[in-house]
Coordinates of C-alpha atoms in Angstrom, one line a residue:
Q1 CA -1.6 15.8 11.7
V2 CA 0.3 12.1 10.3
Q3 CA 2.3 12.9 7.1
L4 CA 3.2 10.1 4.3
V5 CA 5.7 9.4 1.8
E6 CA 6.1 6.6 -0.5
S7 CA 9.1 5.3 -3.1
G8 CA 10.1 2.6 -4.3
G9 CA 8.1 2.6 -7.4
G10 CA 9.2 1.7 -11.2
S11 CA 9.5 -0.1 -14.7
V12 CA 10.0 -3.7 -14.3
Q13 CA 9.1 -6.3 -16.4
A14 CA 6.5 -9.0 -15.6
G15 CA 7.6 -11.7 -13.4
G16 CA 9.7 -9.5 -11.9
S17 CA 9.7 -7.8 -7.7
L18 CA 9.4 -4.5 -6.2
R19 CA 9.1 -3.3 -3.0
L20 CA 7.5 0.4 -1.8
S21 CA 8.1 1.4 0.7
C22 CA 5.8 4.3 2.9
V23 CA 7.8 6.7 6.0
A24 CA 4.9 7.9 8.1
S25 CA 5.8 11.0 10.3
G26 CA 3.8 12.9 13.2
R27 CA 3.5 11.7 16.6
S28 CA 0.9 9.5 16.4
A29 CA 1.5 7.7 13.2
S30 CA 2.7 4.3 15.2
S31 CA -1.2 4.3 16.7
Y32 CA -2.7 3.8 13.1
P33 CA -3.3 0.6 11.0
M34 CA -1.8 1.3 7.3
G35 CA -2.5 0.2 4.0
W36 CA -1.7 0.3 0.7
F37 CA -4.8 1.0 -2.6
R38 CA -3.5 1.8 -6.3
Q39 CA -5.4 3.2 -9.1
T40 CA -5.3 3.6 -12.5
P41 CA -6.0 6.1 -14.7
G42 CA -10.0 6.1 -15.0
N43 CA -10.8 3.9 -12.2
E44 CA -11.9 3.7 -8.7
R45 CA -9.6 3.7 -6.2
E46 CA -8.7 -0.1 -4.9
F47 CA -7.7 -1.9 -1.8
V48 CA -4.0 -3.5 -2.3
A49 CA -3.1 -4.2 1.3
S50 CA -3.7 -3.6 4.8
I51 CA -1.9 -4.2 8.2
S52 CA -3.2 -3.7 11.7
R53 CA -1.8 -1.1 14.2
Y54 CA 1.5 -4.0 16.1
G55 CA 1.2 -5.6 12.6
S56 CA -0.2 -8.8 13.9
L57 CA -3.8 -8.7 11.1
T58 CA -3.6 -8.4 7.4
E59 CA -5.8 -8.5 4.0
Y60 CA -5.3 -8.1 0.8
A61 CA -7.3 -8.4 -2.7
D62 CA -8.4 -11.7 -3.7
S63 CA -6.1 -10.0 -6.9
V64 CA -2.5 -10.0 -5.1
K65 CA -3.6 -13.2 -2.6
G66 CA 0.0 -14.9 -2.4
R67 CA 1.9 -12.2 -4.3
F68 CA 2.1 -9.2 -2.3
T69 CA 3.1 -9.0 1.3
I70 CA 2.7 -6.3 3.4
S71 CA 4.5 -4.7 7.1
R72 CA 5.7 -2.6 8.6
T73 CA 8.0 -1.7 11.8
N74 CA 7.1 0.3 14.2
V75 CA 9.9 2.2 15.0
G76 CA 9.9 5.2 12.4
V77 CA 6.9 4.0 11.5
T78 CA 7.8 2.4 7.9
V79 CA 5.2 0.4 5.9
Y80 CA 6.4 -2.5 3.3
L81 CA 4.1 -3.8 0.2
Q82 CA 6.8 -6.2 -0.9
M83 CA 5.3 -6.9 -4.8
N84 CA 6.6 -10.4 -6.4
N85 CA 5.7 -12.2 -9.4
L86 CA 4.3 -8.9 -10.8
R87 CA 1.9 -8.8 -13.3
P88 CA 0.7 -5.7 -16.3
E89 CA -2.5 -6.2 -14.5
D90 CA -0.7 -4.3 -11.4
T91 CA 0.7 -1.4 -13.3
A92 CA -1.0 1.9 -11.6
V93 CA -0.5 4.3 -8.9
Y94 CA 0.5 2.8 -5.4
Y95 CA -1.3 5.4 -2.0
C96 CA -0.2 4.7 1.2
A97 CA -3.0 5.3 3.7
A98 CA -2.9 5.8 7.7
N99 CA -6.5 4.4 9.4
P100 CA -7.4 3.1 5.8
I101 CA -11.5 1.2 5.2
R102 CA -11.1 -1.5 2.9
A103 CA -15.3 -0.5 2.5
T104 CA -15.6 3.2 1.5
M105 CA -12.2 3.4 0.3
K106 CA -11.0 6.2 2.4
A107 CA -8.7 6.0 5.1
D108 CA -7.4 9.4 7.8
Y109 CA -4.7 10.3 5.6
W110 CA -3.0 9.1 2.3
G111 CA 0.6 9.8 0.3
Q112 CA 0.9 11.4 -2.5
G113 CA 1.2 8.3 -4.6
T114 CA 4.7 6.0 -6.6
Q115 CA 3.6 5.2 -10.1
V116 CA 4.4 1.1 -10.3
T117 CA 5.3 0.3 -14.1
V118 CA 4.9 -3.2 -15.4
S119 CA 5.2 -4.5 -19.2
S120 CA 4.7 -7.8 -20.9

């Protein structure tokens, strides 16, 4: 069993930055690839970024490439999402996920979500 707790969400003006954090706890937490998804009301969950178990491979949605950076530590597993040059369309609830599958939008474990609001 893995527990995920996100933090770092908030409100920011367009062009600003936020850094989301996700602390993963549980016996096997460091063995999972990790990812971030986001969702707005009435829409399906959307893949944002993922990172492999040791951090050597990353993937990004086209909409965030060049603006967002995913990283992780494996000592006390924490996954970060650095979000720069934020746009109003980035407004969503952001979810941390363990062992995400981009194609199916599924994961073994999910966090509770953190709200990000970007105003124009």
